[in-house]
Each structure stands twice: as structure tokens, then as C-alpha cells.
PDB file of C-alpha atoms and ligand atoms in Angstrom:
ATOM      1  CA  MET A  12     -90.447 -22.858  79.591  1.00 96.00           C
ATOM      2  CA  ASP A  13     -93.765 -22.509  77.706  1.00 95.00           C
ATOM      3  CA  LEU A  14     -96.858 -21.899  79.818  1.00 97.00           C
ATOM      4  CA  VAL A  15     -99.789 -22.958  77.654  1.00 98.00           C
ATOM      5  CA  ARG A  16    -103.513 -22.715  78.409  1.00 97.00           C
ATOM      6  CA  THR A  17    -105.212 -23.397  75.071  1.00 97.00           C
ATOM      7  CA  GLU A  18    -105.460 -26.577  73.013  1.00 97.00           C
ATOM      8  CA  ARG A  19    -104.318 -24.641  69.966  1.00 97.00           C
ATOM      9  CA  GLY A  20    -101.191 -23.419  71.759  1.00 97.00           C
ATOM     10  CA  LEU A  21    -100.527 -26.919  73.067  1.00 98.00           C
ATOM     11  CA  ARG A  22    -100.867 -28.550  69.646  1.00 97.00           C
ATOM     12  CA  LYS A  23     -98.549 -26.024  67.995  1.00 97.00           C
ATOM     13  CA  VAL A  24     -95.699 -26.755  70.399  1.00 97.00           C
ATOM     14  CA  ILE A  25     -96.302 -30.530  70.470  1.00 98.00           C
ATOM     15  CA  TRP A  26     -96.268 -30.724  66.662  1.00 97.00           C
ATOM     16  CA  SER A  27     -93.064 -28.741  66.400  1.00 97.00           C
ATOM     17  CA  TRP A  28     -91.381 -31.101  68.880  1.00 98.00           C
ATOM     18  CA  ARG A  29     -92.732 -34.136  67.067  1.00 97.00           C
ATOM     19  CA  GLY A  30     -91.414 -32.672  63.792  1.00 97.00           C
ATOM     20  CA  SER A  31     -87.931 -32.596  65.306  1.00 98.00           C
ATOM     21  CA  GLY A  32     -88.260 -36.200  66.456  1.00 98.00           C
ATOM     22  CA  ASP A  33     -88.319 -35.337  70.162  1.00 98.00           C
ATOM     23  CA  ARG A  34     -89.880 -37.872  72.557  1.00 98.00           C
ATOM     24  CA  ILE A  35     -92.483 -36.334  74.851  1.00 98.00           C
ATOM     25  CA  VAL A  36     -92.778 -37.339  78.484  1.00 98.00           C
ATOM     26  CA  PHE A  37     -95.852 -36.261  80.399  1.00 98.00           C
ATOM     27  CA  VAL A  38     -96.424 -35.737  84.119  1.00 98.00           C
ATOM     28  CA  PRO A  39    -100.102 -35.028  84.900  1.00 98.00           C
ATOM     29  CA  THR A  40    -100.677 -33.259  88.229  1.00 98.00           C
ATOM     30  CA  MET A  41    -103.312 -31.315  90.127  1.00 97.00           C
ATOM     31  CA  GLY A  42    -100.753 -28.698  91.140  1.00 97.00           C
ATOM     32  CA  ALA A  43     -99.807 -27.689  94.708  1.00 95.00           C
ATOM     33  CA  LEU A  44     -96.476 -29.192  93.761  1.00 97.00           C
ATOM     34  CA  HIS A  45     -94.061 -30.630  96.277  1.00 96.00           C
ATOM     35  CA  GLU A  46     -90.824 -32.582  96.204  1.00 97.00           C
ATOM     36  CA  GLY A  47     -92.758 -35.749  95.240  1.00 97.00           C
ATOM     37  CA  HIS A  48     -93.965 -34.155  91.997  1.00 97.00           C
ATOM     38  CA  LEU A  49     -90.485 -32.816  91.313  1.00 98.00           C
ATOM     39  CA  SER A  50     -89.088 -36.338  91.672  1.00 98.00           C
ATOM     40  CA  LEU A  51     -91.541 -37.410  88.919  1.00 98.00           C
ATOM     41  CA  VAL A  52     -90.265 -34.584  86.728  1.00 98.00           C
ATOM     42  CA  ARG A  53     -86.649 -35.630  87.276  1.00 98.00           C
ATOM     43  CA  LEU A  54     -87.541 -39.203  86.348  1.00 98.00           C
ATOM     44  CA  ALA A  55     -89.439 -37.951  83.281  1.00 98.00           C
ATOM     45  CA  LYS A  56     -86.274 -36.371  81.898  1.00 98.00           C
ATOM     46  CA  LYS A  57     -84.672 -39.814  81.628  1.00 98.00           C
ATOM     47  CA  TYR A  58     -87.349 -40.983  79.178  1.00 98.00           C
ATOM     48  CA  GLY A  59     -87.355 -38.274  76.524  1.00 98.00           C
ATOM     49  CA  GLU A  60     -86.194 -34.923  75.233  1.00 98.00           C
ATOM     50  CA  ARG A  61     -89.293 -32.916  76.195  1.00 98.00           C
ATOM     51  CA  VAL A  62     -91.153 -32.859  79.507  1.00 98.00           C
ATOM     52  CA  VAL A  63     -94.725 -31.565  79.761  1.00 98.00           C
ATOM     53  CA  VAL A  64     -96.409 -31.107  83.160  1.00 98.00           C
ATOM     54  CA  SER A  65    -100.140 -30.433  83.352  1.00 98.00           C
ATOM     55  CA  ILE A  66    -101.837 -28.705  86.250  1.00 98.00           C
ATOM     56  CA  PHE A  67    -105.558 -29.285  86.479  1.00 98.00           C
ATOM     57  CA  VAL A  68    -107.699 -29.817  89.579  1.00 98.00           C
ATOM     58  CA  ASN A  69    -110.058 -32.291  87.995  1.00 98.00           C
ATOM     59  CA  PRO A  70    -113.643 -31.853  89.247  1.00 97.00           C
ATOM     60  CA  THR A  71    -114.844 -35.256  87.997  1.00 97.00           C
ATOM     61  CA  GLN A  72    -112.658 -37.146  90.471  1.00 97.00           C
ATOM     62  CA  PHE A  73    -114.071 -35.315  93.493  1.00 96.00           C
ATOM     63  CA  ALA A  74    -117.342 -36.558  94.973  1.00 95.00           C
ATOM     64  CA  PRO A  75    -119.835 -34.069  96.428  1.00 95.00           C
ATOM     65  CA  GLY A  76    -118.639 -33.105  99.919  1.00 92.00           C
ATOM     66  CA  GLU A  77    -114.954 -33.751  99.125  1.00 92.00           C
ATOM     67  CA  ASP A  78    -112.349 -30.989  99.089  1.00 92.00           C
ATOM     68  CA  LEU A  79    -112.617 -29.726  95.469  1.00 95.00           C
ATOM     69  CA  GLU A  80    -113.008 -26.084  96.541  1.00 95.00           C
ATOM     70  CA  ALA A  81    -110.457 -26.280  99.341  1.00 92.00           C
ATOM     71  CA  TYR A  82    -107.838 -28.176  97.289  1.00 93.00           C
ATOM     72  CA  PRO A  83    -104.667 -26.061  97.417  1.00 93.00           C
ATOM     73  CA  ARG A  84    -104.048 -23.995  94.277  1.00 95.00           C
ATOM     74  CA  THR A  85    -100.564 -22.502  93.981  1.00 96.00           C
ATOM     75  CA  GLU A  86    -100.156 -21.887  90.266  1.00 96.00           C
ATOM     76  CA  LYS A  87     -97.463 -19.186  90.371  1.00 97.00           C
ATOM     77  CA  GLU A  88     -95.249 -21.104  92.767  1.00 98.00           C
ATOM     78  CA  ASP A  89     -95.826 -24.333  90.786  1.00 98.00           C
ATOM     79  CA  ALA A  90     -94.695 -22.625  87.572  1.00 98.00           C
ATOM     80  CA  ARG A  91     -91.616 -21.285  89.332  1.00 98.00           C
ATOM     81  CA  LEU A  92     -90.650 -24.739  90.638  1.00 98.00           C
ATOM     82  CA  LEU A  93     -91.170 -26.363  87.234  1.00 98.00           C
ATOM     83  CA  LYS A  94     -89.098 -23.723  85.483  1.00 98.00           C
ATOM     84  CA  ALA A  95     -86.277 -24.318  87.944  1.00 98.00           C
ATOM     85  CA  GLU A  96     -86.464 -28.054  87.110  1.00 98.00           C
ATOM     86  CA  GLY A  97     -86.042 -27.301  83.403  1.00 98.00           C
ATOM     87  CA  VAL A  98     -89.517 -28.477  82.374  1.00 98.00           C
ATOM     88  CA  ASP A  99     -90.274 -27.634  78.724  1.00 98.00           C
ATOM     89  CA  MET A 100     -93.986 -26.906  79.043  1.00 98.00           C
ATOM     90  CA  VAL A 101     -96.602 -26.383  81.724  1.00 98.00           C
ATOM     91  CA  TYR A 102    -100.077 -27.034  80.417  1.00 98.00           C
ATOM     92  CA  ILE A 103    -102.866 -25.448  82.467  1.00 98.00           C
ATOM     93  CA  PRO A 104    -106.124 -26.168  80.642  1.00 97.00           C
ATOM     94  CA  ASN A 105    -109.157 -24.003  81.138  1.00 94.00           C
ATOM     95  CA  PRO A 106    -111.787 -26.049  83.073  1.00 91.00           C
ATOM     96  CA  ASP A 107    -114.514 -24.960  80.605  1.00 92.00           C
ATOM     97  CA  THR A 108    -112.649 -26.500  77.677  1.00 93.00           C
ATOM     98  CA  MET A 109    -111.890 -29.731  79.568  1.00 96.00           C
ATOM     99  CA  TYR A 110    -115.577 -30.260  80.318  1.00 97.00           C
ATOM    100  CA  ASN A 111    -117.752 -28.062  78.124  1.00 95.00           C
ATOM    101  CA  VAL A 112    -121.507 -27.808  78.645  1.00 95.00           C
ATOM    102  CA  HIS A 113    -122.156 -30.618  76.138  1.00 96.00           C
ATOM    103  CA  HIS A 114    -119.742 -33.096  77.720  1.00 96.00           C
ATOM    104  CA  ALA A 115    -121.499 -36.474  78.042  1.00 97.00           C
ATOM    105  CA  THR A 116    -118.837 -39.198  77.930  1.00 97.00           C
ATOM    106  CA  THR A 117    -117.637 -41.256  80.864  1.00 97.00           C
ATOM    107  CA  VAL A 118    -114.835 -43.801  81.237  1.00 97.00           C
ATOM    108  CA  GLN A 119    -115.151 -46.730  83.613  1.00 96.00           C
ATOM    109  CA  VAL A 120    -112.311 -49.075  84.464  1.00 96.00           C
ATOM    110  CA  GLY A 121    -113.081 -52.421  86.119  1.00 96.00           C
ATOM    111  CA  GLY A 122    -110.691 -55.033  87.527  1.00 96.00           C
ATOM    112  CA  VAL A 123    -107.882 -53.271  89.367  1.00 97.00           C
ATOM    113  CA  ALA A 124    -110.037 -50.164  89.844  1.00 98.00           C
ATOM    114  CA  LYS A 125    -112.636 -52.088  91.840  1.00 97.00           C
ATOM    115  CA  GLY A 126    -112.417 -52.369  95.638  1.00 97.00           C
ATOM    116  CA  LEU A 127    -109.964 -50.587  97.985  1.00 98.00           C
ATOM    117  CA  GLU A 128    -110.410 -46.890  97.043  1.00 98.00           C
ATOM    118  CA  THR A 129    -113.694 -47.367  95.158  1.00 97.00           C
ATOM    119  CA  ASP A 130    -115.282 -48.986  98.226  1.00 98.00           C
ATOM    120  CA  TYR A 131    -115.005 -45.505  99.779  1.00 97.00           C
ATOM    121  CA  ARG A 132    -114.847 -43.213  96.727  1.00 97.00           C
ATOM    122  CA  PRO A 133    -117.038 -45.045  94.171  1.00 96.00           C
ATOM    123  CA  THR A 134    -116.602 -42.617  91.263  1.00 96.00           C
ATOM    124  CA  PHE A 135    -112.990 -41.603  91.896  1.00 97.00           C
ATOM    125  CA  PHE A 136    -111.278 -43.735  89.244  1.00 98.00           C
ATOM    126  CA  ASP A 137    -113.957 -42.983  86.642  1.00 97.00           C
ATOM    127  CA  GLY A 138    -113.035 -39.311  87.032  1.00 98.00           C
ATOM    128  CA  VAL A 139    -109.302 -40.020  86.983  1.00 98.00           C
ATOM    129  CA  ALA A 140    -109.564 -42.298  83.919  1.00 98.00           C
ATOM    130  CA  LEU A 141    -111.652 -39.708  82.071  1.00 98.00           C
ATOM    131  CA  VAL A 142    -109.311 -36.794  82.672  1.00 98.00           C
ATOM    132  CA  VAL A 143    -106.175 -38.837  82.028  1.00 98.00           C
ATOM    133  CA  ALA A 144    -107.627 -40.145  78.736  1.00 98.00           C
ATOM    134  CA  LYS A 145    -108.449 -36.565  77.708  1.00 98.00           C
ATOM    135  CA  LEU A 146    -105.028 -35.260  78.720  1.00 98.00           C
ATOM    136  CA  PHE A 147    -103.315 -38.125  76.870  1.00 98.00           C
ATOM    137  CA  ASN A 148    -105.317 -37.286  73.726  1.00 98.00           C
ATOM    138  CA  ARG A 149    -104.322 -33.655  73.988  1.00 98.00           C
ATOM    139  CA  VAL A 150    -100.651 -34.029  74.903  1.00 98.00           C
ATOM    140  CA  GLN A 151    -100.040 -37.261  72.931  1.00 97.00           C
ATOM    141  CA  PRO A 152     -97.017 -38.277  74.994  1.00 98.00           C
ATOM    142  CA  ASP A 153     -94.732 -41.225  74.320  1.00 98.00           C
ATOM    143  CA  THR A 154     -94.362 -41.858  78.048  1.00 98.00           C
ATOM    144  CA  ALA A 155     -96.264 -40.761  81.146  1.00 99.00           C
ATOM    145  CA  ILE A 156     -95.124 -40.848  84.771  1.00 98.00           C
ATOM    146  CA  PHE A 157     -97.386 -41.593  87.760  1.00 98.00           C
ATOM    147  CA  GLY A 158     -96.351 -41.892  91.406  1.00 98.00           C
ATOM    148  CA  GLU A 159     -96.608 -45.207  93.252  1.00 98.00           C
ATOM    149  CA  LYS A 160     -98.085 -43.252  96.160  1.00 98.00           C
ATOM    150  CA  ASP A 161    -101.435 -43.633  94.362  1.00 98.00           C
ATOM    151  CA  TYR A 162    -100.744 -47.298  93.735  1.00 98.00           C
ATOM    152  CA  GLN A 163    -104.238 -48.311  92.646  1.00 98.00           C
ATOM    153  CA  GLN A 164    -104.421 -45.258  90.395  1.00 98.00           C
ATOM    154  CA  LEU A 165    -101.193 -46.329  88.694  1.00 98.00           C
ATOM    155  CA  ALA A 166    -102.599 -49.850  88.145  1.00 98.00           C
ATOM    156  CA  THR A 167    -105.826 -48.311  86.800  1.00 98.00           C
ATOM    157  CA  ILE A 168    -103.950 -46.141  84.297  1.00 98.00           C
ATOM    158  CA  ARG A 169    -101.904 -49.130  83.111  1.00 98.00           C
ATOM    159  CA  ARG A 170    -105.184 -51.004  82.508  1.00 98.00           C
ATOM    160  CA  LEU A 171    -106.763 -48.009  80.734  1.00 98.00           C
ATOM    161  CA  VAL A 172    -103.846 -47.596  78.356  1.00 98.00           C
ATOM    162  CA  GLU A 173    -103.682 -51.293  77.520  1.00 98.00           C
ATOM    163  CA  ASP A 174    -107.432 -51.729  77.079  1.00 98.00           C
ATOM    164  CA  LEU A 175    -107.872 -48.640  74.887  1.00 98.00           C
ATOM    165  CA  ASP A 176    -104.715 -49.288  72.803  1.00 98.00           C
ATOM    166  CA  MET A 177    -103.084 -46.023  73.737  1.00 98.00           C
ATOM    167  CA  PRO A 178     -99.456 -46.146  72.541  1.00 98.00           C
ATOM    168  CA  ILE A 179     -98.091 -44.676  75.761  1.00 98.00           C
ATOM    169  CA  LYS A 180     -95.534 -46.213  78.084  1.00 98.00           C
ATOM    170  CA  ILE A 181     -96.562 -45.840  81.733  1.00 98.00           C
ATOM    171  CA  ILE A 182     -93.794 -45.506  84.316  1.00 98.00           C
ATOM    172  CA  GLY A 183     -94.379 -45.811  88.066  1.00 98.00           C
ATOM    173  CA  ALA A 184     -92.185 -43.589  90.235  1.00 98.00           C
ATOM    174  CA  PRO A 185     -91.117 -44.480  93.802  1.00 98.00           C
ATOM    175  CA  ILE A 186     -92.919 -42.757  96.686  1.00 98.00           C
ATOM    176  CA  ALA A 187     -91.192 -39.607  97.953  1.00 98.00           C
ATOM    177  CA  ARG A 188     -91.291 -39.313 101.764  1.00 98.00           C
ATOM    178  CA  ASP A 189     -90.336 -36.658 104.297  1.00 97.00           C
ATOM    179  CA  ALA A 190     -87.562 -37.247 106.831  1.00 98.00           C
ATOM    180  CA  HIS A 191     -90.125 -39.005 109.099  1.00 98.00           C
ATOM    181  CA  GLY A 192     -91.347 -41.374 106.394  1.00 98.00           C
ATOM    182  CA  LEU A 193     -94.647 -39.591 105.688  1.00 98.00           C
ATOM    183  CA  ALA A 194     -95.508 -39.943 101.987  1.00 98.00           C
ATOM    184  CA  LEU A 195     -95.506 -36.490 100.370  1.00 97.00           C
ATOM    185  CA  SER A 196     -98.944 -35.304  99.291  1.00 96.00           C
ATOM    186  CA  SER A 197    -100.475 -31.944  98.404  1.00 92.00           C
ATOM    187  CA  ARG A 198    -103.048 -32.585 101.137  1.00 91.00           C
ATOM    188  CA  ASN A 199    -100.275 -32.626 103.775  1.00 95.00           C
ATOM    189  CA  ALA A 200    -100.580 -28.822 103.496  1.00 92.00           C
ATOM    190  CA  TYR A 201    -103.808 -29.132 105.534  1.00 93.00           C
ATOM    191  CA  PHE A 202    -101.965 -30.397 108.642  1.00 96.00           C
ATOM    192  CA  ASP A 203    -101.165 -28.416 111.757  1.00 97.00           C
ATOM    193  CA  GLU A 204     -98.285 -29.587 113.975  1.00 97.00           C
ATOM    194  CA  THR A 205    -100.421 -32.093 115.957  1.00 97.00           C
ATOM    195  CA  GLY A 206    -101.989 -33.555 112.807  1.00 97.00           C
ATOM    196  CA  LEU A 207     -98.589 -33.878 111.168  1.00 98.00           C
ATOM    197  CA  THR A 208     -97.101 -35.675 114.177  1.00 98.00           C
ATOM    198  CA  LEU A 209     -99.903 -38.249 114.050  1.00 98.00           C
ATOM    199  CA  ALA A 210     -99.798 -38.577 110.248  1.00 98.00           C
ATOM    200  CA  ARG A 211     -96.116 -39.488 110.511  1.00 98.00           C
ATOM    201  CA  LYS A 212     -96.997 -42.501 112.675  1.00 98.00           C
ATOM    202  CA  LEU A 213     -98.844 -44.180 109.801  1.00 98.00           C
ATOM    203  CA  ASN A 214     -95.718 -45.267 107.964  1.00 98.00           C
ATOM    204  CA  ILE A 215     -94.129 -46.608 111.138  1.00 98.00           C
ATOM    205  CA  ILE A 216     -97.178 -48.770 111.893  1.00 98.00           C
ATOM    206  CA  MET A 217     -97.425 -49.989 108.311  1.00 98.00           C
ATOM    207  CA  ARG A 218     -93.715 -50.809 108.061  1.00 98.00           C
ATOM    208  CA  LYS A 219     -94.095 -52.983 111.165  1.00 98.00           C
ATOM    209  CA  CYS A 220     -97.110 -54.675 109.566  1.00 98.00           C
ATOM    210  CA  ALA A 221     -95.069 -55.413 106.414  1.00 97.00           C
ATOM    211  CA  ALA A 222     -92.127 -56.688 108.478  1.00 97.00           C
ATOM    212  CA  ASP A 223     -94.384 -58.973 110.558  1.00 97.00           C
ATOM    213  CA  MET A 224     -95.821 -60.576 107.410  1.00 97.00           C
ATOM    214  CA  ARG A 225     -92.371 -60.944 105.933  1.00 96.00           C
ATOM    215  CA  GLU A 226     -91.371 -62.818 109.079  1.00 96.00           C
ATOM    216  CA  GLY A 227     -94.284 -65.222 108.707  1.00 96.00           C
ATOM    217  CA  GLN A 228     -97.206 -63.643 110.539  1.00 97.00           C
ATOM    218  CA  HIS A 229    -100.652 -64.477 109.132  1.00 97.00           C
ATOM    219  CA  VAL A 230    -101.902 -61.676 106.847  1.00 97.00           C
ATOM    220  CA  ASP A 231    -105.224 -61.317 108.721  1.00 97.00           C
ATOM    221  CA  MET A 232    -103.430 -61.033 112.053  1.00 97.00           C
ATOM    222  CA  ALA A 233    -100.874 -58.494 110.781  1.00 98.00           C
ATOM    223  CA  THR A 234    -103.488 -56.283 109.082  1.00 98.00           C
ATOM    224  CA  SER A 235    -105.857 -56.398 112.027  1.00 98.00           C
ATOM    225  CA  GLU A 236    -103.003 -55.481 114.412  1.00 98.00           C
ATOM    226  CA  ALA A 237    -102.091 -52.573 112.115  1.00 98.00           C
ATOM    227  CA  LYS A 238    -105.698 -51.300 112.150  1.00 98.00           C
ATOM    228  CA  SER A 239    -105.792 -51.477 115.968  1.00 98.00           C
ATOM    229  CA  ALA A 240    -102.417 -49.718 116.215  1.00 98.00           C
ATOM    230  CA  LEU A 241    -103.616 -46.905 113.925  1.00 98.00           C
ATOM    231  CA  LEU A 242    -106.759 -46.373 115.999  1.00 98.00           C
ATOM    232  CA  LYS A 243    -104.780 -46.535 119.247  1.00 98.00           C
ATOM    233  CA  ALA A 244    -102.309 -43.962 117.902  1.00 98.00           C
ATOM    234  CA  GLY A 245    -105.215 -41.548 117.323  1.00 98.00           C
ATOM    235  CA  PHE A 246    -106.457 -42.102 113.761  1.00 98.00           C
ATOM    236  CA  SER A 247    -110.216 -41.568 113.814  1.00 98.00           C
ATOM    237  CA  SER A 248    -111.013 -44.434 111.430  1.00 98.00           C
ATOM    238  CA  VAL A 249    -109.326 -46.849 109.061  1.00 98.00           C
ATOM    239  CA  ASP A 250    -110.932 -47.475 105.665  1.00 98.00           C
ATOM    240  CA  TYR A 251    -108.697 -50.420 104.857  1.00 98.00           C
ATOM    241  CA  VAL A 252    -105.421 -52.174 105.472  1.00 98.00           C
ATOM    242  CA  GLU A 253    -105.200 -54.779 102.725  1.00 97.00           C
ATOM    243  CA  VAL A 254    -102.556 -57.008 101.227  1.00 97.00           C
ATOM    244  CA  ARG A 255    -102.783 -57.544  97.492  1.00 97.00           C
ATOM    245  CA  SER A 256    -100.707 -58.979  94.664  1.00 96.00           C
ATOM    246  CA  PRO A 257     -98.440 -56.191  93.395  1.00 95.00           C
ATOM    247  CA  ASN A 258     -99.640 -56.005  89.760  1.00 93.00           C
ATOM    248  CA  SER A 259    -103.211 -57.285  89.495  1.00 94.00           C
ATOM    249  CA  LEU A 260    -104.121 -56.125  93.021  1.00 97.00           C
ATOM    250  CA  THR A 261    -106.001 -59.389  93.528  1.00 95.00           C
ATOM    251  CA  VAL A 262    -106.639 -60.686  97.038  1.00 93.00           C
ATOM    252  CA  LEU A 263    -103.935 -63.140  98.115  1.00 88.00           C
ATOM    253  CA  GLU A 264    -104.988 -66.703  98.856  1.00 86.00           C
ATOM    254  CA  GLY A 265    -103.721 -68.773 101.759  1.00 88.00           C
ATOM    255  CA  GLY A 266    -103.119 -66.167 104.451  1.00 93.00           C
ATOM    256  CA  TYR A 267     -99.294 -66.335 104.385  1.00 94.00           C
ATOM    257  CA  LEU A 268     -96.977 -64.570 101.961  1.00 92.00           C
ATOM    258  CA  ASN A 269     -95.009 -66.725  99.555  1.00 89.00           C
ATOM    259  CA  GLY A 270     -93.966 -64.012  97.098  1.00 92.00           C
ATOM    260  CA  PRO A 271     -94.008 -60.260  96.574  1.00 95.00           C
ATOM    261  CA  ALA A 272     -97.102 -58.381  97.705  1.00 97.00           C
ATOM    262  CA  ARG A 273     -98.211 -54.850  98.459  1.00 97.00           C
ATOM    263  CA  VAL A 274     -99.886 -53.684 101.629  1.00 98.00           C
ATOM    264  CA  LEU A 275    -102.211 -50.723 101.058  1.00 98.00           C
ATOM    265  CA  VAL A 276    -103.741 -48.449 103.677  1.00 98.00           C
ATOM    266  CA  ALA A 277    -106.276 -45.625 103.896  1.00 98.00           C
ATOM    267  CA  ALA A 278    -106.914 -43.960 107.253  1.00 98.00           C
ATOM    268  CA  HIS A 279    -108.388 -40.735 108.565  1.00 98.00           C
ATOM    269  CA  CYS A 280    -106.095 -38.465 110.554  1.00 98.00           C
ATOM    270  CA  PRO A 281    -107.841 -35.935 112.827  1.00 98.00           C
ATOM    271  CA  ASN A 282    -106.718 -32.384 112.211  1.00 97.00           C
ATOM    272  CA  GLN A 283    -108.164 -29.104 113.508  1.00 95.00           C
ATOM    273  CA  GLY A 284    -111.598 -30.590 114.228  1.00 94.00           C
ATOM    274  CA  GLN A 285    -111.808 -32.269 110.806  1.00 93.00           C
ATOM    275  CA  SER A 286    -109.927 -35.173 109.312  1.00 94.00           C
ATOM    276  CA  VAL A 287    -107.454 -35.686 106.487  1.00 95.00           C
ATOM    277  CA  ARG A 288    -107.655 -38.993 104.624  1.00 96.00           C
ATOM    278  CA  LEU A 289    -104.197 -40.487 104.118  1.00 98.00           C
ATOM    279  CA  ILE A 290    -103.365 -43.267 101.680  1.00 98.00           C
ATOM    280  CA  ASP A 291    -100.068 -45.082 101.477  1.00 98.00           C
ATOM    281  CA  ASN A 292     -98.631 -48.431 100.443  1.00 98.00           C
ATOM    282  CA  PHE A 293     -95.541 -50.548 101.032  1.00 98.00           C
ATOM    283  CA  PRO A 294     -93.895 -53.461  99.242  1.00 96.00           C
ATOM    284  CA  VAL A 295     -93.736 -56.703 101.196  1.00 94.00           C
TER     285      VAL A 295
HETATM  286  O1  PAF B 329    -102.691 -38.127  90.905  1.00 93.06           O
HETATM  287  C1  PAF B 329    -103.194 -37.026  90.576  1.00 93.06           C
HETATM  288  O2  PAF B 329    -102.672 -35.968  90.903  1.00 93.06           O
HETATM  289  C2  PAF B 329    -104.465 -37.014  89.755  1.00 93.06           C
HETATM  290  O3  PAF B 329    -105.308 -38.057  90.112  1.00 93.06           O
HETATM  291  C3  PAF B 329    -104.215 -36.995  88.247  1.00 93.06           C
HETATM  292  C4  PAF B 329    -103.521 -38.249  87.769  1.00 93.06           C
HETATM  293  C5  PAF B 329    -103.372 -35.780  87.880  1.00 93.06           C
HETATM  294  C6  PAF B 329    -105.535 -36.902  87.507  1.00 93.06           C
HETATM  295  O4  PAF B 329    -106.238 -35.752  87.841  1.00 93.06           O
END
């Protein structure tokens, strides 16, 4: 496995693969890898001959006061896990080359990127779209894999690629969960035992919400019951529980489901005197 840090090194390997006709599949990550990331890597292998994983904790997607400094960084262990999965290259760009002192370009995605997450993290998807566009330009993959855990992010990337004519196929990968149904996330590393026990209740409450709507309950009733249940269980606040159309993420009309939908949630789970923001989503 190549571990590459420079653009020059990256280009050399990518060009040699391209010269041999190999298809390149890309999995962008912020490191602190867990089984969820590894499931993306395994899926990536089905789409091409070469798999590249990037590790970069992207400062532009963190707002002031968020956990940029505290975000877990486990580079050595990440590299070990990726090697064991048979990844061809780990790309770990130097932050100074990703955003040099002259950097002055932003990327803004509208439509699917508006509402839900951006009501609470207004610049989040601008930062994600910027770094993903830069990584795509550097790695030049044929296909890229993103987890459905960050459902709105996946929809945003699909929009970005289509709008900017990037010839890259975007694949969404199913959410990996622990034995209790908690969606795997690098931020789960923050939890102590009590926090983890509460965090694991989120999926149970949301599955009930999805089942109630499937059985004909009004969307407003089901989502408001889910919010109350989350607060009663011990979540300190709920940013949203919303039901949207699965592709465009538009608000559903009529109040009752008459086709596939997605219920999305963001809630704050108290943990050691602070709180961990959890996001998740479920098909209905
Ligand atoms: O989902 C993530 O880990 C990040 O948002 C991504 C796509 C790697 C961009 O920094």
C-alpha cells in the first residue's frame, strides 16, 4: 500500500494506474476509521481495480466552537486498518497545501444542501463541497463512495458532481451500525458508558417513528412523538426530526406517506458534562 502525502507523489501513482487502464475508486474520510469506513472500502473494491482512501480533517467544514481540535486523529492505526483491507493508496494531504495562504475560492451548493443540517451548521456543506471538489481534482477518480449515514451530504455531493460536470460516479453505501443499532461514527469515540447507552436509544425511537408512519400515522404526529420520546429518554435537545423525499430531500406534501421517504434526525446526547451531536436517518 502506498502512503502518499504530496500532490506530486499522488499524481505519479494515479497516472501510472491510468496508463494501465485501471479504474480508480475513491473513499474520502477524515480518519479515525471504524467498521463503517471499512465497509465503504469493501464496497469500493467492487467498482474498480484501484482503491484510494484520503484522510484529511477538513478545517473548512468546522465552524468556530466545533470540535476541529478535539476530532480524533489516529493516523497510524488508520493506515494499519487500510493496509489490512488491501487498499492501494492512502492519501494524507498536508493541510498547508490543501489551503495555502492565498486560498480564496469557495463552493456553495443550494437545493438539497439547504435546510436540515445547514439550519444548525450554516457553512458545513460549503466546506464539505470545497474539500471534496479539491480532492476529486487531485485524485481524479472514476467512482467515489460516500456513506448514507451523512444522507444530506451524499445528496449534496451528487448535486455538486452533476452541476459542475465532474465525470465521477457517486455511490451511496448503507449505514453500518453496532449490535445495538447505533450508526457508527468517529465521534462515538467521545462517549462514556452512560452516553453510549443513551445514544443507542436514538435508533430505537426513530425506527418506531418510521414504523408508525408506514402504518398510516400523520407525519407531524409521528415526528413530534419522536422528538418528545428523545427528550424523555434524556437527549438534551433535538435539532430536527424531518421526513423528506429520498432523492431531492424536498418536504413532503399532504401529511401522510404514499411512497418512499426518508426520516432524518439530529439530536444532542449528553456525555460527561458536554453533549455529542448525533445524526442518523432511516428509510420509510
Ligand atoms: O464525511 C466525511 O467524513 C467528510 O465530510 C468528508 C466527505 C471526508 C469531507 O471532509
